[in-house]
Coordinates of C-alpha atoms in Angstrom, one line a residue:
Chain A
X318 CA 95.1 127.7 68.0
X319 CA 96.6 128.8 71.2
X320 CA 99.9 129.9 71.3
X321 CA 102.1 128.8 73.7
X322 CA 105.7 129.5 74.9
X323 CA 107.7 126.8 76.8
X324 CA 110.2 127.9 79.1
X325 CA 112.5 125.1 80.9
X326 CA 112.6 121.8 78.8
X327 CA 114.2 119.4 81.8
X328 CA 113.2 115.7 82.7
X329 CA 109.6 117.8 83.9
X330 CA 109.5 120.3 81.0
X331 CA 110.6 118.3 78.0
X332 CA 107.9 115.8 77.4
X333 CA 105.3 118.3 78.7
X334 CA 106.0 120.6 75.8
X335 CA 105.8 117.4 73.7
X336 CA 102.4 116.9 74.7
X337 CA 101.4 120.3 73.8
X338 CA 103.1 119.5 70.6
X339 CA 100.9 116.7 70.2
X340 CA 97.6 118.5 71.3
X341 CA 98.0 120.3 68.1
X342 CA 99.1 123.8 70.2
X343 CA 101.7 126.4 68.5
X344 CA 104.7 125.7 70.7
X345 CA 107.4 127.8 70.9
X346 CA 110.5 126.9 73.5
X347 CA 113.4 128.1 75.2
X348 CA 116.1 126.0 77.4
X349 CA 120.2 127.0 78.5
X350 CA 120.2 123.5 76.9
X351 CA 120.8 123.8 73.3
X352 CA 120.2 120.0 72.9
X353 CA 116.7 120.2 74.6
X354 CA 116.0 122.8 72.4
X355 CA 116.8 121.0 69.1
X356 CA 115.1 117.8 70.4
X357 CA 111.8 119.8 70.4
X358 CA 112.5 121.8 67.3
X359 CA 112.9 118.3 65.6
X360 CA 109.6 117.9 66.8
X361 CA 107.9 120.9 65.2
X362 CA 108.4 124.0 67.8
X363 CA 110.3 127.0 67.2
X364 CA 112.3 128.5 69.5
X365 CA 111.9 132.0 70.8
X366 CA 113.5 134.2 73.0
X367 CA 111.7 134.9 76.7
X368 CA 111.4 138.5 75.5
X369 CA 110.1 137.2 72.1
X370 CA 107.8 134.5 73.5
X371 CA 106.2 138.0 75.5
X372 CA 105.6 139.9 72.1
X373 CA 104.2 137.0 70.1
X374 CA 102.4 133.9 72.5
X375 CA 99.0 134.0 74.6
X376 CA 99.9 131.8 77.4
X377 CA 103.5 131.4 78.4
X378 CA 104.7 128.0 80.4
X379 CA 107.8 128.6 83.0
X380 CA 109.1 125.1 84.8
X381 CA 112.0 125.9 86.3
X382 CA 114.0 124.1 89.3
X383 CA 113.5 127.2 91.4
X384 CA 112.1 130.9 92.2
X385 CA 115.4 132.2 91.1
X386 CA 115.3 130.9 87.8
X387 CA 111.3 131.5 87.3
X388 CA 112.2 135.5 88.4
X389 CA 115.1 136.0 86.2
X390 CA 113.3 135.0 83.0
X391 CA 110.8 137.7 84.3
X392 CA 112.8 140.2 85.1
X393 CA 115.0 142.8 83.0
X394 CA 114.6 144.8 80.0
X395 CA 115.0 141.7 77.7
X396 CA 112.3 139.7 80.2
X397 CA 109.2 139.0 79.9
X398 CA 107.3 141.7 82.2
X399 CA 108.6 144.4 80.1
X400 CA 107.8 143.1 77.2
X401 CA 104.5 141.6 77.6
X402 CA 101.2 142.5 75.5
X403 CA 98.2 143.2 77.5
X404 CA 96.8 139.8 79.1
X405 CA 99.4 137.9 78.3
X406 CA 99.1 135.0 80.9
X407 CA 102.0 133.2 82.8
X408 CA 101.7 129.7 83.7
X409 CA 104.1 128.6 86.1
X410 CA 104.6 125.4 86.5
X411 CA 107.7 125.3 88.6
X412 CA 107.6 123.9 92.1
X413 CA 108.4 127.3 94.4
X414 CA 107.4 128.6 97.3
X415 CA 103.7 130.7 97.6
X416 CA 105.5 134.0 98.8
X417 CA 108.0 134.1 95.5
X418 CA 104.3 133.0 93.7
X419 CA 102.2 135.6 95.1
X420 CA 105.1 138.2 94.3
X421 CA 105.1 137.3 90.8
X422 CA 101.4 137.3 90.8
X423 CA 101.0 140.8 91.8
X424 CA 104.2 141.9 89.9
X425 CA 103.1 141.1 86.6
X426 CA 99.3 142.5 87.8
X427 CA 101.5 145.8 87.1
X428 CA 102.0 145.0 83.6
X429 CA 98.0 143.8 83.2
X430 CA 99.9 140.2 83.2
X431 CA 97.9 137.8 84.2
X432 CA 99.4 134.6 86.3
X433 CA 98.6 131.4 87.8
X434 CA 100.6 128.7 90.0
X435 CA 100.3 125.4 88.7
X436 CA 102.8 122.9 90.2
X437 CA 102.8 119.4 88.8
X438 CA 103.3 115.9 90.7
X439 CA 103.4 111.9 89.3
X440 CA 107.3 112.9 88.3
X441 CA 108.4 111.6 84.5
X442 CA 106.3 108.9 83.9
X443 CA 103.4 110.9 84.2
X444 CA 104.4 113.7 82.3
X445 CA 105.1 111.3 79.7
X446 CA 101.7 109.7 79.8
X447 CA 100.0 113.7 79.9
X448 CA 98.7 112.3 83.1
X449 CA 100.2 114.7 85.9
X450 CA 97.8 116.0 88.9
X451 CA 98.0 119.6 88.6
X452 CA 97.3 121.7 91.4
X453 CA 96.5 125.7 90.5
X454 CA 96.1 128.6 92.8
X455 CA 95.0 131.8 90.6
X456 CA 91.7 133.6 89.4
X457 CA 89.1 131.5 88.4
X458 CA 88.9 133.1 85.4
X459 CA 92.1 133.0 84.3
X460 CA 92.0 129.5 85.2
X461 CA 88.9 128.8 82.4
X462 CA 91.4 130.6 79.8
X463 CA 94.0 127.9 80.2
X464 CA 92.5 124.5 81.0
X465 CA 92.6 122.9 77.8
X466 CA 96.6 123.9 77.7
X467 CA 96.6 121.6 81.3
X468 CA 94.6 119.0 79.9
X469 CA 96.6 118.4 77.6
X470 CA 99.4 117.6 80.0
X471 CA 97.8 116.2 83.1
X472 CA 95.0 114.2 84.5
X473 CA 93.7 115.3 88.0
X474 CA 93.7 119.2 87.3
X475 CA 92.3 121.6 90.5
X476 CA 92.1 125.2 90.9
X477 CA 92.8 124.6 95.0
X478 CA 92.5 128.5 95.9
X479 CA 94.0 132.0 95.0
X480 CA 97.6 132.6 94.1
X481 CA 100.2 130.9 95.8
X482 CA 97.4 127.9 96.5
X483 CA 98.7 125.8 94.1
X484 CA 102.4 125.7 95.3
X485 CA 101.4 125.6 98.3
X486 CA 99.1 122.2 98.1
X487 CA 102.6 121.3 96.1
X488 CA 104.5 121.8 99.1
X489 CA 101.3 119.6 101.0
X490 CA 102.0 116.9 98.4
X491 CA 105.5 116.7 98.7
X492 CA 105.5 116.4 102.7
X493 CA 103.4 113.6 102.2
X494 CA 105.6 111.8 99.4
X495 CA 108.7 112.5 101.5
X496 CA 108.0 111.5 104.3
X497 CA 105.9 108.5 103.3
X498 CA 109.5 107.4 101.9
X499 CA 111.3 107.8 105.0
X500 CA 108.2 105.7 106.9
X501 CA 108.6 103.0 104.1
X502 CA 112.6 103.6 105.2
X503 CA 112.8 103.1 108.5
X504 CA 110.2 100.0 108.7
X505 CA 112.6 98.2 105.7
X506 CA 115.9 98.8 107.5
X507 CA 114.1 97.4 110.8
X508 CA 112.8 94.2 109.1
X509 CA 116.1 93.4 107.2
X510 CA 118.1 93.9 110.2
X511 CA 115.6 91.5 111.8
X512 CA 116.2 89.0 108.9
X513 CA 113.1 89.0 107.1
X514 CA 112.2 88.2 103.2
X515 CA 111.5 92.1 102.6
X516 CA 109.9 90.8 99.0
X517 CA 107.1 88.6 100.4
X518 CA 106.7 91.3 103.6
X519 CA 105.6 94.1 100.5
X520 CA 103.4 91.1 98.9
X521 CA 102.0 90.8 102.2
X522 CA 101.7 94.7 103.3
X523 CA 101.2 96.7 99.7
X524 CA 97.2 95.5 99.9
X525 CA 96.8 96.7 103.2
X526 CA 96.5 100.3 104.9
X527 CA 100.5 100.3 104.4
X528 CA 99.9 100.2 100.8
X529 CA 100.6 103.9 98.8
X530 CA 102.1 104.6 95.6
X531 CA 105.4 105.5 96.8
X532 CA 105.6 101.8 98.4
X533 CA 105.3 100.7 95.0
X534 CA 106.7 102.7 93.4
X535 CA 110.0 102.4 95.2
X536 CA 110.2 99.0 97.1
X537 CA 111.2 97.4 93.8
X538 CA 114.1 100.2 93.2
X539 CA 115.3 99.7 96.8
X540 CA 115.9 96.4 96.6
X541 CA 117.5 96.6 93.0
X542 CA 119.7 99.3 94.9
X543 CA 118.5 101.6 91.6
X544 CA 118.6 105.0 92.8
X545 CA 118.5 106.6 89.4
X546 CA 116.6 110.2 89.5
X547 CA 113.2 110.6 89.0
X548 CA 112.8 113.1 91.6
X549 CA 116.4 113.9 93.2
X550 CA 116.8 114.5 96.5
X551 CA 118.2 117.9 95.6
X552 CA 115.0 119.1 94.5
X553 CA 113.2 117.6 97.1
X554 CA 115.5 119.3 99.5
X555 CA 114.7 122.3 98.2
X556 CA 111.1 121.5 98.6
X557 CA 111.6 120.9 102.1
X558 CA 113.6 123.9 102.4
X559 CA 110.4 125.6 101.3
X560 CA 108.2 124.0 103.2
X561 CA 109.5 125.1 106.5
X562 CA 109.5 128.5 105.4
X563 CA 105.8 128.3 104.7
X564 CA 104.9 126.6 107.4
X565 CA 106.9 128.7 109.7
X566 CA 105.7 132.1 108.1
X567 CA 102.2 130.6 109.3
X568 CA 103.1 130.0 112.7
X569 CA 102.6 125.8 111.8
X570 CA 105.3 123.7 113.0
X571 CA 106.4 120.8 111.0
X572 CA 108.5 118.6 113.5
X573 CA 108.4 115.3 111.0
X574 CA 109.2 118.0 107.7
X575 CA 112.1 119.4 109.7
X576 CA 113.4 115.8 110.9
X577 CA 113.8 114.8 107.3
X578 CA 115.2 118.3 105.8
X579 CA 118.3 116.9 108.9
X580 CA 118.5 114.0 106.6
X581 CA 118.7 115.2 103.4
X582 CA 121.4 117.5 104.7
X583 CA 123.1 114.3 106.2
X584 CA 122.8 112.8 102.8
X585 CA 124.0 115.7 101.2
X586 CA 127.3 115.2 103.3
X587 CA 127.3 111.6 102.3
X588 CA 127.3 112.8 98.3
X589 CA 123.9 110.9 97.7
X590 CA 122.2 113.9 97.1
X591 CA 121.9 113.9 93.4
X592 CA 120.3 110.6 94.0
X593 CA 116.2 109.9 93.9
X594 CA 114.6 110.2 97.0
X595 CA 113.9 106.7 97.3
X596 CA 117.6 106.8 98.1
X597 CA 116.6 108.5 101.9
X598 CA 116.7 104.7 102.8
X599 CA 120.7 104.5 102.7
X600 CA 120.6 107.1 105.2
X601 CA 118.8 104.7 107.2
X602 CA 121.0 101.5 106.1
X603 CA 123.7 103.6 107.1
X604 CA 123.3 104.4 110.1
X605 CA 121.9 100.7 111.3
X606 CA 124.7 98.8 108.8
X607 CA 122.1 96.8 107.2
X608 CA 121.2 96.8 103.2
X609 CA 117.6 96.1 102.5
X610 CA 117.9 93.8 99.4
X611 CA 116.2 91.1 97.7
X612 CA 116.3 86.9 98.5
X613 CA 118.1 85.1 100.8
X614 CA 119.4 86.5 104.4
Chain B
X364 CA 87.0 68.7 109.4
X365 CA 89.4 70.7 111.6
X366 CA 88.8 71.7 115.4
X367 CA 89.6 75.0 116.2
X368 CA 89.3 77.0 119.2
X369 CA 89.0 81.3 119.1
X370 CA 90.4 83.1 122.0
X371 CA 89.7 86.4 122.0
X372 CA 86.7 87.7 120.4
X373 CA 86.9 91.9 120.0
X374 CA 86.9 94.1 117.1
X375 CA 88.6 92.0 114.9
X376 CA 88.4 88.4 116.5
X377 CA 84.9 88.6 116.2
X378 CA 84.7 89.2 112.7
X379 CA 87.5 86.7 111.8
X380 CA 86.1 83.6 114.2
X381 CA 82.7 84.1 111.6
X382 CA 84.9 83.8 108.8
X383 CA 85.9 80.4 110.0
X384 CA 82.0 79.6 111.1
X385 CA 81.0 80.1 107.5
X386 CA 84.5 78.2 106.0
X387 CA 82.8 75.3 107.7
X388 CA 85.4 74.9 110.6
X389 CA 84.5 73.2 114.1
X390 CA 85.1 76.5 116.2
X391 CA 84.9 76.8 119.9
X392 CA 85.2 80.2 121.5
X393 CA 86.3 82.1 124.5
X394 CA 86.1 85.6 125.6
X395 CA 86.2 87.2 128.8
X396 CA 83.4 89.4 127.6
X397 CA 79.9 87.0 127.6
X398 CA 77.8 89.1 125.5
X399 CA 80.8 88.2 122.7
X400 CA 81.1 84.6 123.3
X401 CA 76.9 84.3 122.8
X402 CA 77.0 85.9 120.0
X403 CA 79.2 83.7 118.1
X404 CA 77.4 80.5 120.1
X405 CA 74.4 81.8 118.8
X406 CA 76.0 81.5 115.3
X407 CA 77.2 77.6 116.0
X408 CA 80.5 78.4 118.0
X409 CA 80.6 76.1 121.3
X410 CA 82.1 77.3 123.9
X411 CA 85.0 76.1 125.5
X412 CA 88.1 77.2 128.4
X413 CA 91.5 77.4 127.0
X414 CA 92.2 74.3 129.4
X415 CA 89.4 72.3 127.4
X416 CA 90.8 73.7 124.3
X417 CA 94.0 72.7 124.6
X418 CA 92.9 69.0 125.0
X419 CA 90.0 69.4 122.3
X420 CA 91.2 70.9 119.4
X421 CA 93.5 70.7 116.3
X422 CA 94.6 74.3 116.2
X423 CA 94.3 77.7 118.8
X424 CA 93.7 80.9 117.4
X425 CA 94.8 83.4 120.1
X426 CA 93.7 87.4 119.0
X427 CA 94.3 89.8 122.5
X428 CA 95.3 93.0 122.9
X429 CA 99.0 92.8 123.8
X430 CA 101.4 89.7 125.0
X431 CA 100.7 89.7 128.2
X432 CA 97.1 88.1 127.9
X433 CA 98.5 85.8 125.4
X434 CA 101.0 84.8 128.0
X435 CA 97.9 84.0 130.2
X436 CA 96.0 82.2 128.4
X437 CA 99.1 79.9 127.6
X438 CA 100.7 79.7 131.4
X439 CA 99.2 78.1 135.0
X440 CA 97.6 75.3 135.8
X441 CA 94.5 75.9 133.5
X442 CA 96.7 77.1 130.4
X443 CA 96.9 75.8 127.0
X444 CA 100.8 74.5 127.7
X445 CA 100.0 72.1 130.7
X446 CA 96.9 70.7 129.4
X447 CA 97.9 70.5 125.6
X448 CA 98.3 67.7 123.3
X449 CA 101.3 66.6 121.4
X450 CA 100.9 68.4 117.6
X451 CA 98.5 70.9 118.7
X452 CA 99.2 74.3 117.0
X453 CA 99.1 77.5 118.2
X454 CA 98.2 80.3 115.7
X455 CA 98.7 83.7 117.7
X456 CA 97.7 86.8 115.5
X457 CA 97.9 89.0 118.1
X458 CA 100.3 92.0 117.4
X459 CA 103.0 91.4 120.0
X460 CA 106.5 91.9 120.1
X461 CA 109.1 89.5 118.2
X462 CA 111.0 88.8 121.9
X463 CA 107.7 87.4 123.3
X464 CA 106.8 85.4 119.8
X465 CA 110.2 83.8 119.7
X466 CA 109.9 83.2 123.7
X467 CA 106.1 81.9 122.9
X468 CA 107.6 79.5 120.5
X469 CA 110.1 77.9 122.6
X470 CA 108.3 77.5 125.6
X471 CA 105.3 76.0 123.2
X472 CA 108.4 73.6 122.2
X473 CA 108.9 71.7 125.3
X474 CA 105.1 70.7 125.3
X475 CA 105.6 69.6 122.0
X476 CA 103.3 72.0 120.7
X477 CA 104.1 74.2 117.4
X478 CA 103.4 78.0 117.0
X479 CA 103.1 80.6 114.5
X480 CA 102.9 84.4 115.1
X481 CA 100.6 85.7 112.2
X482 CA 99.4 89.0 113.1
X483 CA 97.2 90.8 110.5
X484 CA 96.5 94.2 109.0
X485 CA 93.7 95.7 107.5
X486 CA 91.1 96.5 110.3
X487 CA 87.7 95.7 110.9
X488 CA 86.6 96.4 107.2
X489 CA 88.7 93.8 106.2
X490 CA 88.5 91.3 108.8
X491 CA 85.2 91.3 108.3
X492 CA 85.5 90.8 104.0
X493 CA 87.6 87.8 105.0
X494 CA 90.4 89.5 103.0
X495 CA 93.0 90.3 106.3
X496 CA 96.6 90.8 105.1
X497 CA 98.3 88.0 107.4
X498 CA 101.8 88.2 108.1
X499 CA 103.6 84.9 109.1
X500 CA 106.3 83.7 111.3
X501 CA 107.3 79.9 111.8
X502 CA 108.2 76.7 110.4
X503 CA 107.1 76.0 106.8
X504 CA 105.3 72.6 107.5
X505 CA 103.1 74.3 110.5
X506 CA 102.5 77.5 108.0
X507 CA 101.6 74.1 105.6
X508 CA 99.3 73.0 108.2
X509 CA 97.1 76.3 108.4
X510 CA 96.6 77.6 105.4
X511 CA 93.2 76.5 104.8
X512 CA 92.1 78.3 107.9
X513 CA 94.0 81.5 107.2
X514 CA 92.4 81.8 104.0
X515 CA 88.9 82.0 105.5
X516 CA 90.0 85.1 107.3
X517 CA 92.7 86.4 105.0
X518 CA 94.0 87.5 101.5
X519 CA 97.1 88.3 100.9
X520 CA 98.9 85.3 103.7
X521 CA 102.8 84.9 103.3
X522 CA 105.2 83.2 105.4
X523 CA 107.7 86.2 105.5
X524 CA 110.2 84.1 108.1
X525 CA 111.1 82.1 110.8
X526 CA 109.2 82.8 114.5
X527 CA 109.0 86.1 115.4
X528 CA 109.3 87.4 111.6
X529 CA 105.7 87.8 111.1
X530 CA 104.7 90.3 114.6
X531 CA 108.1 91.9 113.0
X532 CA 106.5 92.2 109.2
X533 CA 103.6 93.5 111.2
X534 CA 105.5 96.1 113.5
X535 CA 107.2 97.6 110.1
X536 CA 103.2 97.6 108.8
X537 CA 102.3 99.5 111.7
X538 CA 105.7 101.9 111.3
X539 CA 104.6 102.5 108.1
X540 CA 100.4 103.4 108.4
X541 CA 101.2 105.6 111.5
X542 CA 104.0 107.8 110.1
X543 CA 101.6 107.7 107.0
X544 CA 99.0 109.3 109.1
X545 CA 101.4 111.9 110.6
X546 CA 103.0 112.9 107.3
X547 CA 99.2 113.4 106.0
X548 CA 98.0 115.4 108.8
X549 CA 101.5 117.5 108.5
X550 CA 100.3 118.6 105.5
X551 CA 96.6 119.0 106.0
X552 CA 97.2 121.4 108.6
X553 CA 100.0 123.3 106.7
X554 CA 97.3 123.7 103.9
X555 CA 94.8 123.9 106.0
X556 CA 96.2 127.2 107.6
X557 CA 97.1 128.5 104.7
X558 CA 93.4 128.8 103.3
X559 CA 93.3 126.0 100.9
X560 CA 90.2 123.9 100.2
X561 CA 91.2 120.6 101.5
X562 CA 88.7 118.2 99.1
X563 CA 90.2 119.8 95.9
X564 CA 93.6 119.3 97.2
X565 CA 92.4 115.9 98.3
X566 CA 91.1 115.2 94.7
X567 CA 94.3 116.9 92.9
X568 CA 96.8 114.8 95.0
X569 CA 95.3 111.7 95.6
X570 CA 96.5 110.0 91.9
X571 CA 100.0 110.9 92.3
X572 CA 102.9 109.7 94.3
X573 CA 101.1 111.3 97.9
X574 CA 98.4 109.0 97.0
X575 CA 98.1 106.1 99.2
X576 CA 95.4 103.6 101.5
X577 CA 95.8 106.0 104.5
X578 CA 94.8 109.1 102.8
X579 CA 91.9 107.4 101.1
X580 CA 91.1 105.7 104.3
X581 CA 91.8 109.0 106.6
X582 CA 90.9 111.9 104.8
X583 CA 87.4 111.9 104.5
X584 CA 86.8 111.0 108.0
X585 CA 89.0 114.0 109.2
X586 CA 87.0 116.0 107.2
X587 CA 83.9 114.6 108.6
X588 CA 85.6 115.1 112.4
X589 CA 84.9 111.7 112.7
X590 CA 87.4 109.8 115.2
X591 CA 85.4 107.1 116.2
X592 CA 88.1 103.9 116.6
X593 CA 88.6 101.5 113.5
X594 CA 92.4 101.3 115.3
X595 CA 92.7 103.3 118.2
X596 CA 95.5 105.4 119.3
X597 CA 96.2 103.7 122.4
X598 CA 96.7 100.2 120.0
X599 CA 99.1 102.3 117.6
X600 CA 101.1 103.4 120.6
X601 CA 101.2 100.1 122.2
X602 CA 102.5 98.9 118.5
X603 CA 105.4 101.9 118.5
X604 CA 105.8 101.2 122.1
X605 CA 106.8 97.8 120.8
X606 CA 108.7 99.2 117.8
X607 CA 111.3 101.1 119.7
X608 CA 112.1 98.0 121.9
X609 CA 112.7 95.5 118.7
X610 CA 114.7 98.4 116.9
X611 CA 116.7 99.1 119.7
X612 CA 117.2 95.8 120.4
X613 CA 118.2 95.4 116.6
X614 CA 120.6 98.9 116.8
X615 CA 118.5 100.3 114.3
X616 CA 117.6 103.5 115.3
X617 CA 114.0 104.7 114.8
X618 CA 113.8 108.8 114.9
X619 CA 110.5 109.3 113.2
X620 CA 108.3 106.1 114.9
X621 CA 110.3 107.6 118.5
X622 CA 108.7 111.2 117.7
X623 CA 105.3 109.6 116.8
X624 CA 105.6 107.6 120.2
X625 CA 106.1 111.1 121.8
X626 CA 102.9 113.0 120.1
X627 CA 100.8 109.3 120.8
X628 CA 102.0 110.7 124.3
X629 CA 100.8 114.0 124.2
X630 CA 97.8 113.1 122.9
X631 CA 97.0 110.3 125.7
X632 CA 97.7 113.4 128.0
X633 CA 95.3 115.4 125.9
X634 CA 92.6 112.5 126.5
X635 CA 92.4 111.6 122.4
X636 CA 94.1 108.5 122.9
X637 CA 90.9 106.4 122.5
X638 CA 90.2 108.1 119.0
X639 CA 91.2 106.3 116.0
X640 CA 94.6 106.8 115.1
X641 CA 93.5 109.5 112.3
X642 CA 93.1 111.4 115.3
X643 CA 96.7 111.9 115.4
X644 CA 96.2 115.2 113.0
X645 CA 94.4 116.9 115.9
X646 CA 98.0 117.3 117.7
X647 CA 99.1 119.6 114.7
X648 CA 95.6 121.3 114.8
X649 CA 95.7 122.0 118.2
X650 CA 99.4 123.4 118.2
X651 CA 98.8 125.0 114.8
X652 CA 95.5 127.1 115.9
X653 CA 93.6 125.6 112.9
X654 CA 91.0 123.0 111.9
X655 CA 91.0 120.8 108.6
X656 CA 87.6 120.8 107.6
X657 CA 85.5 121.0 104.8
X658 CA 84.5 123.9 102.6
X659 CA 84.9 127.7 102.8
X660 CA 87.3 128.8 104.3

C-alpha cells in the first residue's frame, strides 16, 4: 500500500488525512499543531518529519494556507527537495498561485521530484464527506500514479492542464464563489431595505436561474447572522490577492475581482475578516444600515 | 370557470397564456403583433381590446416589455381603468420597477380595481414547462384570488409583500443571474487565457460552491458561441437600469449591478446587446484578446 505523508492538518487538511486513513493508505503526518497531530495519531498515522516523510513515503500531500508555507517545507537542508528519493511525488494541495506552482514544479524536476497542483473546493463539509472537486494541473502521467490517493478524498477529480492549471482553474472557481456572494449580497440588502420577506423571496428565487450553491448554502447563515468560518475571508482575500496577479500577468483585467478584493480590504478594516465569506454581506448592510434577517419587517 | 384576458403575447406571454388554455381558463388575448394573437385564437383564445377586456373579464394578465406599455394599456379613453368593472383584478407580471407597481396599484384603486405585480423568472424553458418562479406583490385576499391561475403558469408562487415587493423580489433575481453571468465569464476568460481546457474545468467545478443554474445554463452555450436570446441583453440592462433607480431611491448603493449596467453599455455600443445575456463574457474576451471555446488549446 501507498505510502503517504500529510503535510498541513487544518479545517482542509485534517479530515482529508482521515480519509486516507480510512482508504486503508500508510499515513504519516506533520502539523505546527501538536494537537492536530495527536488527533490523527489516535487515529492510526505516525508522524514524521518533512525531511523524514522525503526518505521514507511515495507520494507526499502539502495543504498549506499559502506559497510561503508550501516553499518552506520544501526548501532547506532539513526540507524535502534535499532529501527526496528519486520520483518521489509532491502533491500539493494548497490553494497558491500558478507562478509559485510552476516554480515548485520545475524546482523539484532538479531533484527528479515529480509534482502536481491539485487545489481542492466544496470547503469542510466536503472534505469530510471525501467528496471535494479536485482540479489538477501536472503530467498526465504522474497524474495516473496518484488518482486513487484523490479518490479517496474527493468526488469530481480533473487533470484541467499542465502545471500551474490546477491552481489556476482554483483561482477560476474561487472568482466565481466570491463574487456570486457579493451578487447574492447586494440583491438581499436591496430587498430588505425595500421591506421584503427575504425567506419566502429565496423560496421563490433558489429554483430559478438565481439559484447556485452558494445561495443555499449561505442565505440560511445570513439570516441566522452565523458567520462562523468555513472559508474565511482571510483566505479568500488572499485568493483574490492571487487572482489579480494572475490575471494581470496575462494581460486579463478583472474589474468585478478587483471591486471585491476593495471590499475585503474594507472588511479587513472593519475586523470581520476572520469571518466566512458569506459575511461580505455586512459590508453591504453597512454601508446601506439595513440587516437582512429573517420574519417580520 | 374564470375569464381571463392576456395582454401581451411574446417570448414568454405566449408560452404562459397556453398554460392557462390547457388549465381550462376562458382566455381572451391581445397583441400588437397579429401573427401572435392567431396563434393562440387558433388554439381557443378569443380575441379581445383591453377596453372589452376590462368590461369582460374576471382577471387581466398584462406581460410587456417595460412599464411604459403597461401604463398604456391601463390609461385613455380605451384603457382598462375607464372602462373596468368594480373587483376586476389586474395581474401585471411584467418586470417593471416598484415606483410604477406601487403607482399602478393606487391609481387601479380609485376604479376600484385590485392589482398585483407578479413578475416571473425562469425564461422561456420554463414558461413553457408551466413551472415559472412567480414573485408576488399585493394584498393577501387578491394573491387568494389568483392562485389557481398562477399555478397553471408557475411553480414555485409566493407572496413575498405588499405592492411593489414582488417587481422588487424580481429586480434582486435579476441582480443576482446577471452578476452570476459576469463572475462566470470573469473567470472563463482568466482560464481561458491561461491555456486551460474549459469543459474539464467545467466538469471539476460545477459540484462545488461555483456550481450554480447560470453556469449550467450558460456555459455550454458559450462554448458552443451560441448567443441567440433566451433573455436578451438589452432586457437585463433595462432590469439594472431599473435596479439602480429603486437602490438609489432606497440609499443602498449598488457598485457591482452599476459596473454591469456600464459593460451592458459597452456592449450595446459594441452591437451585442440583442444577444442573450451570456453574451456578456464577450466584453472580457474582447478586452482580454482571447476566446472561451472548446478543446485544444
Amino acid at each position: 500500500m501507498k505510502r503517504i505523508g500529510f503535510i498541513g492538518l487544518g479545517i482542509m487538511g485534517n479530515p482529508m488525512s482521515q480519509n486516507l486513513l480510512k482508504a486503508g493508505f500508510n499515513v504519516s503526518v506533520n502539523d505546527l499543531n501538536d494537537k492536530a497531530v495527536a488527533k490523527l495519531a489516535a487515529l492510526g498515522a505516525k508522524e514524521q518529519t518533512p525531511e523524514n516523510m522525503a526518505k521514507n513515503t511515495d507520494i507526499i500531500i502539502t495543504m498549506l494556507p499559502a506559497a510561503k508555507q508550501v516553499w518552506s517545507v520544501l526548501n532547506g537542508p532539513k526540507g524535502i527537495l534535499q532529501n527526496a528519493h528519486p520520483g518521489l511525488i509532491i502533491l500539493d494541495m494548497s490553494s497558491i498561485g500558478p507562478t509559485d506552482a510552476k516554480a515548485i514544479a520545475q524546482e523539484a524536476a532538479t531533484h527528479q521530484v515529480e509534482t502536481l497542483d491539485a487545489p481542492v473546493s466544496g470547503g469542510e463539509p466536503k472534505a469530510i464527506d471525501g467528496t471535494l472537486s479536485i482540479m489538477v494541473g501536472g503530467k498526465k502521467e504522474t497524474f495516473a500514479k496518484v488518482t486513487d490517493v484523490l479518490q479517496a478524498m474527493g468526488h469530481d477529480i480533473v487533470l484541467v492542464g499542465d502545471h500551474g492549471s490546477g491552481v489556476t482553474a482554483k483561482l477560476a472557481n474561487q472568482i466565481i464563489v466570491n463574487l456570486n456572494i457579493a451578487a447574492l449580497s447586494e440583491a438581499l440588502v436591496l430587498a430588505a431595505k425595500a421591506g421584503i420577506d427575504i425567506e419566502k423571496m429565496y423560496q421563490a428565487i433558489r429554483g430559478g436561474l438565481a439559484g447556485s450553491a452558494v445561495m443555499d448554502a449561505k442565505v440560511p447563515l445570513i439570516l441566522d447572522r452565523n458567520f462562523k468560518p468555513g472559508g474565511t475571508m482571510a483566505i479568500n482575500m488572499k485568493d483574490l490577492t492571487n487572482v489579480l496577479q494572475t490575471a494581470h500577468d496575462l494581460d486579463v483585467p478583472v474589474p468585478f475581482s478587483s471591486q471585491l478584493l476593495e471590499i475585503f480590504h474594507a472588511l479587513k478594516a472593519d475586523g470581520k475578516i476572520m469571518d466566512d465569506h458569506g459575511g461580505i454581506v455586512q459590508y453591504f448592510e453597512k454601508i446601506a444600515n439595513v440587516t437582512v434577517t429573517r420574519g417580520e419587517k
